[in-house]
Tab-separated table of C-alpha atoms in Angstrom:
chain	number	residue	atom	x	y	z
A	1	UNK	CA	24.015	5.910	-21.518
A	2	UNK	CA	25.595	2.753	-20.186
A	3	UNK	CA	25.068	3.943	-16.654
A	4	UNK	CA	21.351	4.594	-17.447
A	5	UNK	CA	20.989	1.137	-18.994
A	6	UNK	CA	22.415	-0.508	-15.820
A	7	UNK	CA	19.925	1.452	-13.610
A	8	UNK	CA	17.078	0.396	-15.809
A	9	UNK	CA	18.232	-3.126	-15.592
A	10	UNK	CA	18.042	-3.305	-11.839
A	11	UNK	CA	14.876	-4.843	-10.451
A	12	UNK	CA	12.228	-2.363	-9.478
A	13	UNK	CA	10.808	-2.314	-5.843
A	14	UNK	CA	7.013	-2.824	-5.500
A	15	UNK	CA	5.050	0.507	-5.356
A	16	UNK	CA	3.390	-0.080	-2.029
A	17	UNK	CA	5.307	0.726	1.055
A	18	UNK	CA	4.038	-2.540	2.729
A	19	UNK	CA	5.752	-4.788	0.227
A	20	UNK	CA	8.914	-2.645	0.115
A	21	UNK	CA	9.211	-2.889	3.982
A	22	UNK	CA	8.401	-6.601	3.740
A	23	UNK	CA	10.947	-7.536	1.053
A	24	UNK	CA	13.640	-5.276	2.626
A	25	UNK	CA	13.203	-6.865	6.144
A	26	UNK	CA	12.711	-10.293	4.840
A	27	UNK	CA	15.886	-9.966	2.519
A	28	UNK	CA	18.002	-8.802	5.470
A	29	UNK	CA	16.559	-11.458	7.932
A	30	UNK	CA	17.046	-14.228	5.442
A	31	UNK	CA	20.536	-13.155	4.484
A	32	UNK	CA	21.449	-13.030	8.122
A	33	UNK	CA	19.801	-16.411	8.643
A	34	UNK	CA	21.622	-17.875	5.661
A	35	UNK	CA	25.020	-16.468	6.821
A	36	UNK	CA	24.388	-17.816	10.425
A	37	UNK	CA	23.516	-21.309	8.827
A	38	UNK	CA	26.650	-21.262	6.629
A	39	UNK	CA	28.798	-20.382	9.640
A	40	UNK	CA	27.373	-23.263	11.716
A	41	UNK	CA	27.493	-25.699	8.717
A	42	UNK	CA	31.226	-24.685	8.330
A	43	UNK	CA	31.949	-25.161	11.950
A	44	UNK	CA	30.074	-28.512	11.955
A	45	UNK	CA	32.108	-29.610	8.989
A	46	UNK	CA	35.344	-28.609	10.513
A	47	UNK	CA	34.388	-30.219	13.851
A	48	UNK	CA	33.261	-33.486	12.039
A	49	UNK	CA	36.346	-33.545	9.904
A	50	UNK	CA	38.636	-33.098	13.005
A	51	UNK	CA	36.683	-35.824	14.831
A	52	UNK	CA	37.018	-38.187	11.995
A	53	UNK	CA	40.681	-37.746	11.550
A	54	UNK	CA	41.266	-38.142	15.229
A	55	UNK	CA	39.156	-41.306	15.486
A	56	UNK	CA	40.860	-42.604	12.281
A	57	UNK	CA	44.382	-41.903	13.636
A	58	UNK	CA	43.548	-43.769	16.907
A	59	UNK	CA	41.656	-46.690	15.170
A	60	UNK	CA	44.331	-47.208	12.520
A	61	UNK	CA	47.208	-47.142	15.099
A	62	UNK	CA	45.375	-49.769	17.214
A	63	UNK	CA	44.387	-51.866	14.207
A	64	UNK	CA	47.898	-52.075	12.619
A	65	UNK	CA	49.493	-52.832	16.018
A	66	UNK	CA	46.984	-55.595	16.547
A	67	UNK	CA	47.366	-57.049	12.975
A	68	UNK	CA	51.182	-56.972	13.321
A	69	UNK	CA	51.216	-58.953	16.539
A	70	UNK	CA	48.729	-61.535	15.390
A	71	UNK	CA	49.962	-64.642	13.464
A	72	UNK	CA	49.375	-64.392	9.773
A	73	UNK	CA	46.845	-67.300	9.711
A	74	UNK	CA	44.507	-65.500	12.385
A	75	UNK	CA	44.613	-62.037	10.656
A	76	UNK	CA	41.652	-62.813	8.304
A	77	UNK	CA	39.350	-63.512	11.156
A	78	UNK	CA	39.972	-60.139	12.670
A	79	UNK	CA	39.373	-57.972	9.600
A	80	UNK	CA	35.569	-57.908	9.943
A	81	UNK	CA	36.010	-56.816	13.557
A	82	UNK	CA	38.233	-53.998	12.649
A	83	UNK	CA	36.003	-52.791	9.795
A	84	UNK	CA	34.227	-49.511	10.202
A	85	UNK	CA	31.434	-47.610	8.230
A	86	UNK	CA	33.666	-45.802	5.778
A	87	UNK	CA	36.897	-48.019	5.796
A	88	UNK	CA	37.832	-51.652	6.172
A	89	UNK	CA	41.063	-53.660	6.184
A	90	UNK	CA	42.090	-56.157	3.429
A	91	UNK	CA	45.088	-58.484	3.205
A	92	UNK	CA	47.270	-58.063	0.281
A	93	UNK	CA	48.440	-55.145	-1.962
A	94	UNK	CA	44.951	-54.122	-2.906
A	95	UNK	CA	44.133	-52.211	-6.280
A	96	UNK	CA	46.522	-50.192	-8.376
A	97	UNK	CA	46.038	-46.413	-7.894
A	98	UNK	CA	47.757	-43.212	-8.749
A	99	UNK	CA	49.653	-41.063	-6.096
A	100	UNK	CA	47.874	-37.837	-6.965
A	101	UNK	CA	45.764	-36.863	-3.954
A	102	UNK	CA	43.267	-34.261	-3.224
A	103	UNK	CA	43.552	-31.919	-0.294
A	104	UNK	CA	41.294	-34.031	1.837
A	105	UNK	CA	43.088	-37.249	0.669
A	106	UNK	CA	46.424	-35.608	1.559
A	107	UNK	CA	45.179	-34.812	5.172
A	108	UNK	CA	43.935	-38.446	5.441
A	109	UNK	CA	47.190	-39.866	4.329
A	110	UNK	CA	49.144	-37.603	6.708
A	111	UNK	CA	46.785	-39.006	9.525
A	112	UNK	CA	47.525	-42.728	8.583
A	113	UNK	CA	51.221	-41.944	8.455
A	114	UNK	CA	51.084	-40.525	11.914
A	115	UNK	CA	49.161	-43.457	13.106
A	116	UNK	CA	51.426	-46.017	11.585
A	117	UNK	CA	54.583	-44.301	12.888
A	118	UNK	CA	58.017	-44.970	11.494
A	119	UNK	CA	57.755	-48.717	12.111
A	120	UNK	CA	55.388	-49.375	9.251
A	121	UNK	CA	55.918	-48.000	5.782
A	122	UNK	CA	52.753	-46.369	4.265
A	123	UNK	CA	51.738	-45.604	0.778
A	124	UNK	CA	48.444	-43.872	-0.071
A	125	UNK	CA	46.966	-44.069	-3.524
A	126	UNK	CA	43.861	-42.680	-5.022
A	127	UNK	CA	41.562	-45.051	-7.289
A	128	UNK	CA	40.380	-42.961	-10.292
A	129	UNK	CA	37.292	-43.624	-12.216
A	130	UNK	CA	34.676	-43.723	-9.417
A	131	UNK	CA	31.876	-41.330	-8.667
A	132	UNK	CA	33.162	-40.588	-5.256
A	133	UNK	CA	36.659	-40.324	-3.702
A	134	UNK	CA	38.271	-43.731	-3.047
A	135	UNK	CA	41.658	-44.166	-1.361
A	136	UNK	CA	43.670	-47.157	-0.449
A	137	UNK	CA	46.492	-47.021	2.198
A	138	UNK	CA	49.066	-49.764	1.871
A	139	UNK	CA	50.719	-50.661	5.046
A	140	UNK	CA	53.819	-53.064	5.329
A	141	UNK	CA	53.959	-54.937	8.707
A	142	UNK	CA	56.998	-56.182	10.342
A	143	UNK	CA	56.954	-59.560	8.675
A	144	UNK	CA	56.858	-57.969	5.174
A	145	UNK	CA	53.178	-58.647	4.528
A	146	UNK	CA	50.977	-55.939	3.285
A	147	UNK	CA	47.617	-54.684	4.704
A	148	UNK	CA	45.485	-52.530	2.587
A	149	UNK	CA	43.149	-50.000	4.275
A	150	UNK	CA	40.229	-49.293	1.723
A	151	UNK	CA	38.813	-45.927	2.552
A	152	UNK	CA	35.657	-44.084	1.368
A	153	UNK	CA	36.007	-40.686	2.943
A	154	UNK	CA	32.678	-39.175	4.212
A	155	UNK	CA	31.634	-36.903	6.975
A	156	UNK	CA	28.640	-37.426	9.227
A	157	UNK	CA	25.506	-37.128	7.131
A	158	UNK	CA	22.887	-34.454	7.818
A	159	UNK	CA	19.889	-35.480	10.029
A	160	UNK	CA	16.811	-36.094	8.076
A	161	UNK	CA	14.806	-33.702	10.214
A	162	UNK	CA	17.035	-30.640	9.419
A	163	UNK	CA	15.246	-29.597	6.174
A	164	UNK	CA	11.992	-29.524	8.075
A	165	UNK	CA	13.565	-27.370	10.815
A	166	UNK	CA	14.773	-25.081	8.110
A	167	UNK	CA	11.532	-24.797	6.422
A	168	UNK	CA	9.811	-24.039	9.812
A	169	UNK	CA	12.382	-21.334	10.465
A	170	UNK	CA	11.576	-19.811	7.064
A	171	UNK	CA	7.840	-19.782	7.697
A	172	UNK	CA	8.452	-18.183	11.137
A	173	UNK	CA	10.712	-15.511	9.446
A	174	UNK	CA	7.885	-14.713	6.929
A	175	UNK	CA	5.228	-14.598	9.602
A	176	UNK	CA	7.267	-12.312	11.919
A	177	UNK	CA	8.340	-10.077	9.080
A	178	UNK	CA	4.660	-9.747	7.892
A	179	UNK	CA	3.550	-8.942	11.427
A	180	UNK	CA	6.190	-6.315	11.954
A	181	UNK	CA	5.407	-4.753	8.742
A	182	UNK	CA	1.692	-4.799	9.563
A	183	UNK	CA	2.386	-2.978	12.974
A	184	UNK	CA	4.463	-0.431	11.127
A	185	UNK	CA	1.932	0.318	8.225
A	186	UNK	CA	-1.316	0.153	10.239
A	187	UNK	CA	-0.930	3.617	12.033
A	188	UNK	CA	0.128	5.054	8.622
A	189	UNK	CA	-2.943	3.637	6.912
A	190	UNK	CA	-5.215	5.131	9.655
A	191	UNK	CA	-3.613	8.453	9.143
A	192	UNK	CA	-4.068	8.154	5.329
A	193	UNK	CA	-7.624	7.238	5.811
A	194	UNK	CA	-8.250	10.175	8.192
A	195	UNK	CA	-6.678	12.533	5.732
A	196	UNK	CA	-8.748	11.172	2.788
A	197	UNK	CA	-11.982	11.747	4.748
A	198	UNK	CA	-10.832	14.882	6.352
A	199	UNK	CA	-13.828	17.242	6.727
A	200	UNK	CA	-13.228	20.032	9.273
A	201	UNK	CA	-16.846	21.104	8.912
A	202	UNK	CA	-17.954	17.634	10.237
A	203	UNK	CA	-17.713	16.255	13.744
A	204	UNK	CA	-15.682	13.113	12.611
A	205	UNK	CA	-13.970	10.720	15.090
A	206	UNK	CA	-10.520	11.879	16.251
A	207	UNK	CA	-7.519	9.718	15.693
A	208	UNK	CA	-6.606	7.632	18.732
A	209	UNK	CA	-3.621	9.313	20.317
A	210	UNK	CA	-2.134	5.986	21.756
A	211	UNK	CA	0.441	3.521	20.822
A	212	UNK	CA	4.190	4.103	20.293
A	213	UNK	CA	5.574	7.567	20.896
A	214	UNK	CA	5.894	8.507	17.134
A	215	UNK	CA	2.445	7.261	16.185
A	216	UNK	CA	0.866	9.122	19.207
A	217	UNK	CA	2.646	12.285	18.344
A	218	UNK	CA	1.560	12.085	14.607
A	219	UNK	CA	-2.045	11.447	15.755
A	220	UNK	CA	-1.864	14.458	18.131
A	221	UNK	CA	-0.521	16.606	15.287
A	222	UNK	CA	-3.304	15.564	12.910
A	223	UNK	CA	-6.008	16.281	15.501
A	224	UNK	CA	-4.557	19.634	16.163
A	225	UNK	CA	-4.436	20.325	12.475
A	226	UNK	CA	-8.015	19.300	12.062
A	227	UNK	CA	-8.910	21.648	14.991
A	228	UNK	CA	-7.139	24.669	13.367
A	229	UNK	CA	-8.733	24.099	9.981
A	230	UNK	CA	-12.197	23.847	11.547
A	231	UNK	CA	-11.488	27.072	13.475
A	232	UNK	CA	-10.308	28.850	10.292
A	233	UNK	CA	-13.565	27.645	8.504
A	234	UNK	CA	-15.657	28.875	11.262
A	235	UNK	CA	-13.999	32.119	11.383
A	236	UNK	CA	-14.492	32.474	7.524
A	237	UNK	CA	-18.228	31.974	7.898
A	238	UNK	CA	-18.326	34.485	10.770
A	239	UNK	CA	-16.490	37.000	8.911
A	240	UNK	CA	-18.518	36.762	5.719
A	241	UNK	CA	-21.768	36.721	7.657
A	242	UNK	CA	-20.615	39.922	9.453
A	243	UNK	CA	-19.700	41.620	6.114
A	244	UNK	CA	-23.039	40.523	4.588
A	245	UNK	CA	-24.893	41.992	7.659
A	246	UNK	CA	-22.977	45.235	7.275
A	247	UNK	CA	-23.329	45.628	3.571
A	248	UNK	CA	-27.047	44.827	3.497
A	249	UNK	CA	-28.125	48.167	5.285
A	250	UNK	CA	-26.104	50.359	2.878
A	251	UNK	CA	-27.056	48.467	-0.196
A	252	UNK	CA	-30.762	48.795	0.906
A	253	UNK	CA	-30.405	52.536	1.610
A	254	UNK	CA	-28.777	53.135	-1.987
A	255	UNK	CA	-31.534	51.068	-3.712
A	256	UNK	CA	-34.177	53.122	-2.014
A	257	UNK	CA	-32.368	56.366	-3.009
A	258	UNK	CA	-32.094	55.155	-6.500
A	259	UNK	CA	-35.811	54.118	-6.699
A	260	UNK	CA	-36.735	57.686	-5.543
A	261	UNK	CA	-34.665	59.324	-8.261
A	262	UNK	CA	-36.036	60.442	-11.448
A	263	UNK	CA	-36.474	57.819	-14.109
A	264	UNK	CA	-33.298	57.748	-16.429
A	265	UNK	CA	-30.812	55.261	-17.974
A	266	UNK	CA	-28.397	55.928	-15.179
A	267	UNK	CA	-31.059	54.998	-12.603
A	268	UNK	CA	-31.734	51.711	-14.246
A	269	UNK	CA	-27.964	51.114	-14.502
A	270	UNK	CA	-27.358	51.860	-10.707
A	271	UNK	CA	-30.254	49.664	-9.686
A	272	UNK	CA	-28.872	46.749	-11.819
A	273	UNK	CA	-25.490	47.270	-10.312
A	274	UNK	CA	-26.924	47.374	-6.646
A	275	UNK	CA	-28.962	44.250	-7.423
A	276	UNK	CA	-25.816	42.489	-8.691
A	277	UNK	CA	-23.808	43.473	-5.547
A	278	UNK	CA	-26.557	42.159	-3.324
A	279	UNK	CA	-26.633	38.929	-5.040
A	280	UNK	CA	-22.956	38.577	-5.045
A	281	UNK	CA	-22.880	39.136	-1.277
A	282	UNK	CA	-25.641	36.700	-0.777
A	283	UNK	CA	-24.094	34.123	-2.898
A	284	UNK	CA	-20.658	34.571	-1.202
A	285	UNK	CA	-22.174	33.901	2.241
A	286	UNK	CA	-24.136	30.891	0.868
A	287	UNK	CA	-20.786	29.419	-0.476
A	288	UNK	CA	-19.157	29.816	2.922
A	289	UNK	CA	-21.982	28.302	4.657
A	290	UNK	CA	-22.259	25.370	2.354
A	291	UNK	CA	-19.372	23.737	3.924
A	292	UNK	CA	-21.513	23.441	7.070
A	293	UNK	CA	-24.327	21.585	5.567
A	294	UNK	CA	-23.742	18.701	7.864
A	295	UNK	CA	-25.517	20.785	10.659
A	296	UNK	CA	-28.835	19.617	9.115
A	297	UNK	CA	-30.084	16.356	10.444
A	298	UNK	CA	-30.364	13.423	7.900
A	299	UNK	CA	-33.914	12.388	7.104
A	300	UNK	CA	-35.499	9.542	4.994
A	301	UNK	CA	-37.222	11.051	1.996
A	302	UNK	CA	-39.046	9.619	-0.959
A	303	UNK	CA	-36.689	10.757	-3.665
A	304	UNK	CA	-39.352	10.832	-6.478
A	305	UNK	CA	-41.844	12.894	-4.581
A	306	UNK	CA	-39.076	15.097	-3.429
A	307	UNK	CA	-37.958	15.937	-7.004
A	308	UNK	CA	-41.486	16.195	-8.442
A	309	UNK	CA	-42.277	18.874	-5.709
A	310	UNK	CA	-39.230	20.814	-6.923
A	311	UNK	CA	-39.981	20.436	-10.598
A	312	UNK	CA	-43.680	21.664	-9.872
A	313	UNK	CA	-42.244	24.773	-8.109
A	314	UNK	CA	-40.312	25.663	-11.373
A	315	UNK	CA	-43.311	24.787	-13.535
A	316	UNK	CA	-45.561	27.046	-11.543
A	317	UNK	CA	-43.373	30.037	-12.362
A	318	UNK	CA	-43.143	29.060	-16.031
A	319	UNK	CA	-39.766	27.427	-16.108
A	320	UNK	CA	-39.126	24.581	-18.530
A	321	UNK	CA	-38.219	21.876	-16.060
A	322	UNK	CA	-39.170	18.271	-16.676
A	323	UNK	CA	-38.672	14.897	-14.782
A	324	UNK	CA	-38.218	12.441	-17.641
A	325	UNK	CA	-37.187	9.401	-15.645
A	326	UNK	CA	-37.387	8.687	-12.007
A	327	UNK	CA	-37.016	5.395	-9.947
A	328	UNK	CA	-39.040	4.883	-6.873
A	329	UNK	CA	-36.337	5.234	-4.185
A	330	UNK	CA	-36.223	6.067	-0.410
A	331	UNK	CA	-32.930	7.614	0.578
A	332	UNK	CA	-31.497	8.993	3.836
A	333	UNK	CA	-30.051	12.530	3.207
A	334	UNK	CA	-30.121	16.127	4.287
A	335	UNK	CA	-33.037	17.512	2.337
A	336	UNK	CA	-32.326	21.183	2.498
A	337	UNK	CA	-28.878	20.726	1.277
A	338	UNK	CA	-29.983	18.286	-1.507
A	339	UNK	CA	-32.669	20.786	-2.543
A	340	UNK	CA	-29.987	23.680	-2.801
A	341	UNK	CA	-27.815	21.372	-4.923
A	342	UNK	CA	-30.578	20.474	-7.340
A	343	UNK	CA	-31.791	24.180	-7.373
A	344	UNK	CA	-28.361	25.313	-8.286
A	345	UNK	CA	-27.900	22.705	-11.089
A	346	UNK	CA	-31.420	23.357	-12.443
A	347	UNK	CA	-30.800	27.148	-12.475
A	348	UNK	CA	-27.452	26.646	-14.229
A	349	UNK	CA	-29.203	24.453	-16.893
A	350	UNK	CA	-31.976	27.080	-17.433
A	351	UNK	CA	-29.439	29.695	-17.679
A	352	UNK	CA	-27.507	28.235	-20.555
A	353	UNK	CA	-29.839	25.817	-22.115
A	354	UNK	CA	-33.296	27.427	-21.658
A	355	UNK	CA	-34.642	24.046	-20.161
A	356	UNK	CA	-33.789	21.341	-17.779
A	357	UNK	CA	-34.420	17.593	-17.726
A	358	UNK	CA	-33.990	15.456	-14.566
A	359	UNK	CA	-33.302	11.729	-14.523
A	360	UNK	CA	-33.143	9.669	-11.335
A	361	UNK	CA	-31.578	6.254	-11.435
A	362	UNK	CA	-30.324	3.534	-9.096
A	363	UNK	CA	-26.870	2.339	-10.132
A	364	UNK	CA	-24.936	-0.768	-8.749
A	365	UNK	CA	-23.899	-0.867	-5.282
A	366	UNK	CA	-26.980	0.957	-4.174
A	367	UNK	CA	-25.588	4.375	-5.505
A	368	UNK	CA	-28.279	6.667	-6.532
A	369	UNK	CA	-27.627	9.255	-9.402
A	370	UNK	CA	-29.502	12.270	-10.160
A	371	UNK	CA	-28.752	13.846	-13.539
A	372	UNK	CA	-29.704	17.398	-14.469
A	373	UNK	CA	-29.465	17.675	-18.409
A	374	UNK	CA	-29.687	20.808	-20.728
A	375	UNK	CA	-29.358	21.414	-24.358
A	376	UNK	CA	-26.880	24.397	-23.990
A	377	UNK	CA	-23.468	24.840	-25.548
A	378	UNK	CA	-21.751	22.515	-23.002
A	379	UNK	CA	-18.298	23.297	-21.521
A	380	UNK	CA	-14.913	22.927	-23.197
A	381	UNK	CA	-13.435	19.708	-21.920
A	382	UNK	CA	-10.333	21.566	-20.499
A	383	UNK	CA	-12.524	23.921	-18.472
A	384	UNK	CA	-14.813	21.292	-16.809
A	385	UNK	CA	-12.593	21.134	-13.669
A	386	UNK	CA	-12.178	24.863	-13.710
A	387	UNK	CA	-15.972	25.723	-13.640
A	388	UNK	CA	-16.185	23.866	-10.283
A	389	UNK	CA	-13.995	26.556	-8.698
A	390	UNK	CA	-15.566	29.433	-6.978
A	391	UNK	CA	-16.018	32.653	-8.857
A	392	UNK	CA	-14.942	31.012	-12.064
A	393	UNK	CA	-17.042	31.949	-15.113
A	394	UNK	CA	-16.581	30.983	-18.857
A	395	UNK	CA	-15.770	33.879	-21.097
A	396	UNK	CA	-19.171	33.489	-22.853
A	397	UNK	CA	-20.998	33.732	-19.643
A	398	UNK	CA	-19.542	36.999	-18.506
A	399	UNK	CA	-22.443	39.151	-19.202
A	400	UNK	CA	-24.739	40.498	-16.482
A	401	UNK	CA	-27.824	38.561	-17.638
A	402	UNK	CA	-26.478	35.092	-17.784
A	403	UNK	CA	-23.072	35.158	-16.153
A	404	UNK	CA	-24.134	34.830	-12.528
A	405	UNK	CA	-21.452	35.092	-9.815
A	406	UNK	CA	-19.554	31.947	-10.547
A	407	UNK	CA	-20.566	30.327	-7.176
A	408	UNK	CA	-23.588	28.154	-8.195
A	409	UNK	CA	-21.566	25.068	-9.248
A	410	UNK	CA	-19.003	25.594	-6.484
A	411	UNK	CA	-21.914	25.708	-3.898
A	412	UNK	CA	-23.390	22.435	-5.314
A	413	UNK	CA	-19.978	20.708	-5.225
A	414	UNK	CA	-19.292	21.669	-1.702
A	415	UNK	CA	-22.707	20.730	-0.379
A	416	UNK	CA	-22.497	17.425	-2.324
A	417	UNK	CA	-19.327	16.592	-0.528
A	418	UNK	CA	-20.947	17.616	2.797
A	419	UNK	CA	-23.861	15.214	2.451
A	420	UNK	CA	-21.525	12.389	1.331
A	421	UNK	CA	-22.035	12.586	-2.403
A	422	UNK	CA	-20.045	13.448	-5.494
A	423	UNK	CA	-20.854	15.988	-8.168
A	424	UNK	CA	-19.501	15.456	-11.819
A	425	UNK	CA	-19.917	17.426	-15.140
A	426	UNK	CA	-19.907	15.916	-18.675
A	427	UNK	CA	-20.690	17.109	-22.124
A	428	UNK	CA	-23.502	15.117	-23.664
A	429	UNK	CA	-22.843	13.397	-27.003
A	430	UNK	CA	-25.925	14.980	-28.475
A	431	UNK	CA	-25.033	18.481	-27.113
A	432	UNK	CA	-25.527	20.217	-23.915
A	433	UNK	CA	-24.230	19.329	-20.428
A	434	UNK	CA	-24.959	16.658	-17.897
A	435	UNK	CA	-24.424	17.465	-14.222
A	436	UNK	CA	-24.683	14.136	-12.149
A	437	UNK	CA	-25.046	13.944	-8.446
A	438	UNK	CA	-24.305	10.466	-6.919
A	439	UNK	CA	-25.360	9.455	-3.473
A	440	UNK	CA	-24.403	6.208	-1.916
């Protein structure tokens, strides 16, 4: 449990590959940049401290030697000349301090002692109670007088422009990381888009087989897969067409022989069976060919007039089909494929509801929706996706009179995809089914 809690406590990476790569690359480069800066800063600090101690040793040795040789009354005039930024000289014992020294103060005391040599006794004290470190070195000259070196240790300050340089480096690091991630993700995004819009039955643009070796190899593999799937679909259509052609002749002969036989219940059953076989073959070939609905050239049609013509055809043969709502719209689509989709949906509504109602609306974003409504029993919610599969029929529709082949909705869905639309089914609150085709 403790191990699982620790894992859950770890920060989660973003869900997108773009941000994961960006964070990983940026974190690695930023860590390397910080490490490089730390090493440079350490090297600069070490060099500055060494330079400071060397300069201090040389300057103190020269200053003490000079003050020791000067007459006592002339030493005061030279103190301002010998003063430096972080230390100066005073005549006298200075302020009382404590002998406890920090590591840096100890190093400074050692340097002053080396500068003074054995001729001049030196005592270094630390002055407590101040915000920054404060030292005083008390040097006894040859005549017994004391010179105090007042020291405020400090290294060379950082340049004012350094933070701006660091900020600029950080911006360049972010931009270079973003650009690298973009170059890496862009081919993957193109491949994903091509996979989402993959339609082997459509003459879509092929992926560009250029760029880095790995990207070109993936593009070639995807294009080859597209060609193989298109070839398999074409073979499926050809095989089903050949089977249909070969079956039509014996089925016709069997129907003729059955019609010539004497009237009997067996003759009626045989004729019904032959008609069902013929319809199954015809619907199977229609389903296979529905994937190639794109071969029809798109055309601009008046959608209201188009659907009214379809409704009148049904009404002429006594079918209860009504156009209850229709917007005046002009769309560009494949008319024969659209007519087949609506015919299948209307036939399905008549089969299970006895009548069909059609509504045409224009939704947001110039999306046109065509809904075919019925008052039938509807579809159980857990079966809505299944009925869109080929040859699937609900249990209550498996009788010969109303069951059909189970291909009507599958053909409608496949043709909807071929013309760039979507088909969805939903149970109506008041009862029945709503089959909605969206074009846009």
